[in-house]
Amino acid sequence: MNFLANPLLTANALAAPWFGSSNDSAALPGGEALASMMDPFGFGRAAVSYWRDSVERNILYWDVMRERGNQYLEHMEQTKPNVLGFETEVLVDGRTLPNPTNYELLRVLPPKNIQIDPQKRPFVVIDPRAGHGPGIGGFKPDSELGVALKAGHPCYFIGFLPFPEPGQTVEDVVESEVAFLRHVIALHPETTEKPMVVGNCQAGWQIMMAAALEPEVFGPILIAGAPLSYWAGEHGKAPMRYTGGMTGGSWITALTSDIGNGLFDGAWLVQNFERLNPANTYWKKQYHLYANIDTESKRYLEFERWWGGHVVLGGNEIQYIVDNLFVGNRLSTAQLVTRDGRRIDLRNVRSPVVVFCSRGDDITPPPQALGWIRDLYAGEEDIIANEQTIIYCLHDTTGHLGIFVSGSVSRKEHSEFTANMDYIDVMPPGLYETTISHADEHTDAELIERDYLLEFAPRNFEELDRDVMHQPEDDRRFATVARISEINLGFYRLYVQPWIQSIMTPEAARWIRRMHPIRLGYKLMSDRNPLTVPLPVMADYVRRYRQPVEQDNIFKALELMASDQIVVSLNAWRDLRDSSTERLFMDIYGQPLLQAAVGLYGDAHVHRRRPGAEPEHRRFIENRQNELRHKIAQGGPHEAVMRSVIYVLGGAPATDERNFKRLRASRAELEPSTSLSEFKRLVREQFFILKLDREQALNTLPELLKGQTGEEIDNYISHLEHVFAASGELTEHAAKRFDQVKALFDKARPAALAAPAPETAPTSDPTAATAEIAAEASNTVTAEKAQESSVEAPKKKPATRPAGQRRSSPRKR
């Protein structure tokens, strides 16, 4: 130990009388004066200080690498490895289901300082099985599970084991997740609300498939960084979407699975991810640890515990994923059919879907996260006709992992989604974008329980296209890749696969997995390597006598400059590689001759026909219209109040959570026995009634209030004023609508108590005011025209009257 560590002290002592020591410039008598004479500019002292610091950092860095390797080996030796930061208990083992899978349902046990309310909606997180092990959704307090636990929700986690069950398929996994959710629902008979489900990355498309097949078991769905439209993307970005074309299709996936003796090593997926950003993989991440070795080791090891926890997928699973999703893009166009003949159509999802993505994500950029909306629907009115609520949230900067790993994202976005899940669950059908602003920027602070406010704005397809950036000419290129992939896969299975499968053995497959470069990097720097024996002793000595260099040291500054140059160079190489790949892809698969050879040239649909014109879809809309027409005049005061809220606010029951809190409070006062599920049904039903025939829906308001006293009607109006005041003063257009509603409420008052109206000339048409205000609103608010539903029936031409003439009150008439 003395031989290895003492040179640090010896060199410092020898240099002190000549250059001075950064920590003890007077180490020897007259040392400071002599140092000033010999080194007037301090370069020698800075060099000695930097040299010592760099040697110490090197020793500490390699000791952290040794700890990382030990951590990896310990983690991989566990039977059920995960990186959850909370204690759990297994409720259902997927290996015991009729179609066994390596998935399991875990109950998350809350920390001692957190109280769980069993009456609250259950919260379920599903992590991606894309090379890494499970647990990233709850590996620290500020995580998806962490914020749900703090909010008092019963929390569950769906994880998986390192190796799949024999013969396991993607459909088996989807069925397992449905079975797990049914079990969660059975555990909470006291609540009528279905679980909120969070699907991270690859788990996002899995739960969307499950929700399309079994919509009744899902509450609100949050898909974070989840790709559903794999052909979408912006030129110059999203280089991963070209991978299938540049490898000639999915035959390479089949080859990798055959080399693994029927198993696909997830380390290959991790390697593909790392190659996307070589600057971060080969330098920036490691240098950040080296430069901040005194403070970053714990965080680094915590993340590497998940990053190095590689799992294995079944060969048929990964082949299904690549053929049908990555290359075929069949999920977003309703082309997938289960083995029992059920079509997987995402339009069947009945729960609100929240899409959380980021512009800084190069794995799942916004076009791939949102493009499925464009693939399935002709417009926002088509979404409304299908009674679907789709909400998307765009982060500006965070990367793919940051979407469900970053503590700042969890404290802000995920906290808001969790806290407002009931609000999201009652929003009317349509397309919305949500933004999150700081609470200090708004009034009514008593209605904002956290540091941020969640707000919603209706969106149309023109606005959506700014983020999706759909380019039809690219569709034919990717469709050509899909055809080429099928051809190459057929050749591989005919001529190559039998040879590979005949020579591969389980032992050879295990040896190949162990020798993977990523796995080998962890094992070589561990205690199993005898060359690492001195590291812990040296690192312990350095920590006791650590002398970090000052930040203003010139050599430290030169080190930072050199690091920045390395990052810039690697980024330049990455950009050149990605642009060359994109240009090559576009040139090869854009050739008319190649497209014609696979039968696609001149094909207008490119096997991506939007499924919105199916006969069953049209029958669904017609039946729904007829059902709602019979309900226009049915109901009572509660229907009248809700219909008025939706009408005045222009379609949505609230613009942010403040309106919802006051609306929920009003609901509790008006009808205390109404459950949240009944409230949700009421909101959606009244929304569609207004879309179907707004004029008749408004004219029947007095009929819904028939029999109410004047005092009760005043209370209803007071409740409406309270709700509308939550977000500030109403716009001029909304105020006119509210005046119209109050006039209709006045018509329902008993004759002796009807409110007097100003002295005006009577009108022969008692509904003329209603018609005029509705017509004026239609002309002044162009955004409403974009939201008119395809279920809306033709309106009658409104009656007209002289300008300025007002309708007389019921008493006057």
JSON list of C-alpha atoms in Angstrom, two decimals, residues 163 253-265 268 312-313 315 492 500 504-513:
[
{"chain": "A", "resi": 163, "resn": "PHE", "atom": "CA", "xyz": [-35.82, -15.62, -19.13]},
{"chain": "A", "resi": 253, "resn": "THR", "atom": "CA", "xyz": [-33.44, -10.78, -35.89]},
{"chain": "A", "resi": 254, "resn": "ALA", "atom": "CA", "xyz": [-34.15, -14.39, -36.74]},
{"chain": "A", "resi": 255, "resn": "LEU", "atom": "CA", "xyz": [-30.41, -15.05, -37.13]},
{"chain": "A", "resi": 256, "resn": "THR", "atom": "CA", "xyz": [-29.65, -13.53, -33.70]},
{"chain": "A", "resi": 257, "resn": "SER", "atom": "CA", "xyz": [-32.38, -15.65, -32.10]},
{"chain": "A", "resi": 258, "resn": "ASP", "atom": "CA", "xyz": [-31.06, -18.80, -33.78]},
{"chain": "A", "resi": 259, "resn": "ILE", "atom": "CA", "xyz": [-27.54, -18.06, -32.52]},
{"chain": "A", "resi": 260, "resn": "GLY", "atom": "CA", "xyz": [-29.09, -17.84, -29.06]},
{"chain": "A", "resi": 261, "resn": "ASN", "atom": "CA", "xyz": [-30.73, -21.26, -29.51]},
{"chain": "A", "resi": 262, "resn": "GLY", "atom": "CA", "xyz": [-34.20, -19.72, -29.69]},
{"chain": "A", "resi": 263, "resn": "LEU", "atom": "CA", "xyz": [-33.48, -16.86, -27.25]},
{"chain": "A", "resi": 264, "resn": "PHE", "atom": "CA", "xyz": [-32.72, -13.25, -28.13]},
{"chain": "A", "resi": 265, "resn": "ASP", "atom": "CA", "xyz": [-30.15, -11.53, -25.93]},
{"chain": "A", "resi": 268, "resn": "TRP", "atom": "CA", "xyz": [-28.11, -6.41, -28.49]},
{"chain": "A", "resi": 312, "resn": "VAL", "atom": "CA", "xyz": [-33.51, -12.32, -22.58]},
{"chain": "A", "resi": 313, "resn": "LEU", "atom": "CA", "xyz": [-36.54, -12.42, -24.91]},
{"chain": "A", "resi": 315, "resn": "GLY", "atom": "CA", "xyz": [-37.13, -15.67, -30.38]},
{"chain": "A", "resi": 492, "resn": "TYR", "atom": "CA", "xyz": [-33.21, -17.05, -44.67]},
{"chain": "A", "resi": 500, "resn": "ILE", "atom": "CA", "xyz": [-27.79, -22.58, -37.88]},
{"chain": "A", "resi": 504, "resn": "MET", "atom": "CA", "xyz": [-26.34, -24.45, -32.09]},
{"chain": "A", "resi": 505, "resn": "THR", "atom": "CA", "xyz": [-26.58, -25.92, -28.59]},
{"chain": "A", "resi": 506, "resn": "PRO", "atom": "CA", "xyz": [-27.78, -24.38, -25.29]},
{"chain": "A", "resi": 507, "resn": "GLU", "atom": "CA", "xyz": [-24.18, -24.39, -23.99]},
{"chain": "A", "resi": 508, "resn": "ALA", "atom": "CA", "xyz": [-22.87, -22.56, -27.06]},
{"chain": "A", "resi": 509, "resn": "ALA", "atom": "CA", "xyz": [-25.69, -20.01, -26.82]},
{"chain": "A", "resi": 510, "resn": "ARG", "atom": "CA", "xyz": [-24.89, -19.32, -23.16]},
{"chain": "A", "resi": 511, "resn": "TRP", "atom": "CA", "xyz": [-21.20, -18.86, -23.97]},
{"chain": "A", "resi": 512, "resn": "ILE", "atom": "CA", "xyz": [-22.03, -16.38, -26.75]},
{"chain": "A", "resi": 513, "resn": "ARG", "atom": "CA", "xyz": [-24.24, -14.39, -24.39]}
]
